[in-house]
Amino acid sequence: MASKPGPKGPPGKLHVVQGTLRQKAWLAMQIKGKFSLSDLVRNAVGADCKAKDPRNNIGRYVKALTAVGILVEMKRRLAPASPTSNGEKRWMLVRDVGRQAPVARIAGGVYDPNSGQVIGLPVIEAEATRDE
């Protein structure tokens, strides 16, 4: 029998790709615990990286993880490299959700492929008023 085009496997299950820039950044976060954006870029970007702007990509990923409480921004910054700099921001991993990297969603929230749940999904106002 000829194979049919289309996705393989049950519908509704997301396919998580390993070895991506964000997966490498997530692994670096787990190993280091406390890190700056430069630390993540240095550890995640290799010679084979084809991403257009890896620093911006990782920065948006860190922002999404901070918004849902997986990361927390630390008060103390790294020592500045130049006299006019305030130093670089640092983050700390406070909620390690597992081996596979969380997936930031455009609509908000972060999908955790380890548990299959969405973390920090925004509450719709209609649902909030219905519960009252």
GROMACS .gro file of C-alpha atoms in nm, residues 18 20-33 35 40 43-44 58 61-62 65 70-71 93-103 110 112-114 119:
model
   41
   18GLN     CA    1   1.580   1.854   1.919
   20THR     CA    2   1.769   2.367   1.785
   21LEU     CA    3   1.919   2.692   1.908
   22ARG     CA    4   1.659   2.720   2.186
   23GLN     CA    5   1.713   2.358   2.292
   24LYS     CA    6   2.085   2.427   2.323
   25ALA     CA    7   2.013   2.747   2.518
   26TRP     CA    8   1.777   2.552   2.750
   27LEU     CA    9   2.050   2.295   2.818
   28ALA     CA   10   2.294   2.577   2.898
   29MET     CA   11   2.037   2.727   3.139
   30GLN     CA   12   2.001   2.393   3.318
   31ILE     CA   13   2.376   2.347   3.349
   32LYS     CA   14   2.467   2.700   3.459
   33GLY     CA   15   2.165   2.786   3.677
   35PHE     CA   16   2.353   3.314   3.348
   40LEU     CA   17   2.373   3.152   2.659
   43ASN     CA   18   2.723   2.814   2.483
   44ALA     CA   19   2.440   2.765   2.232
   58ILE     CA   20   1.761   3.369   2.263
   61TYR     CA   21   1.307   3.307   2.448
   62VAL     CA   22   1.444   3.425   2.784
   65LEU     CA   23   1.036   3.206   3.004
   70ILE     CA   24   1.045   2.959   3.471
   71LEU     CA   25   1.325   3.216   3.493
   93LEU     CA   26   1.647   2.914   3.649
   94VAL     CA   27   1.388   2.865   3.925
   95ARG     CA   28   1.161   2.603   3.765
   96ASP     CA   29   1.339   2.323   3.577
   97VAL     CA   30   1.061   2.155   3.380
   98GLY     CA   31   1.267   1.873   3.232
   99ARG     CA   32   1.504   1.768   2.958
  100GLN     CA   33   1.311   1.896   2.657
  101ALA     CA   34   1.310   2.272   2.610
  102PRO     CA   35   0.985   2.461   2.676
  103VAL     CA   36   0.829   2.605   2.360
  110VAL     CA   37   0.487   2.837   2.716
  112ASP     CA   38   0.609   2.217   2.827
  113PRO     CA   39   0.670   1.907   2.611
  114ASN     CA   40   0.782   1.710   2.919
  119ILE     CA   41   0.236   2.715   3.148
   0.00000   0.00000   0.00000
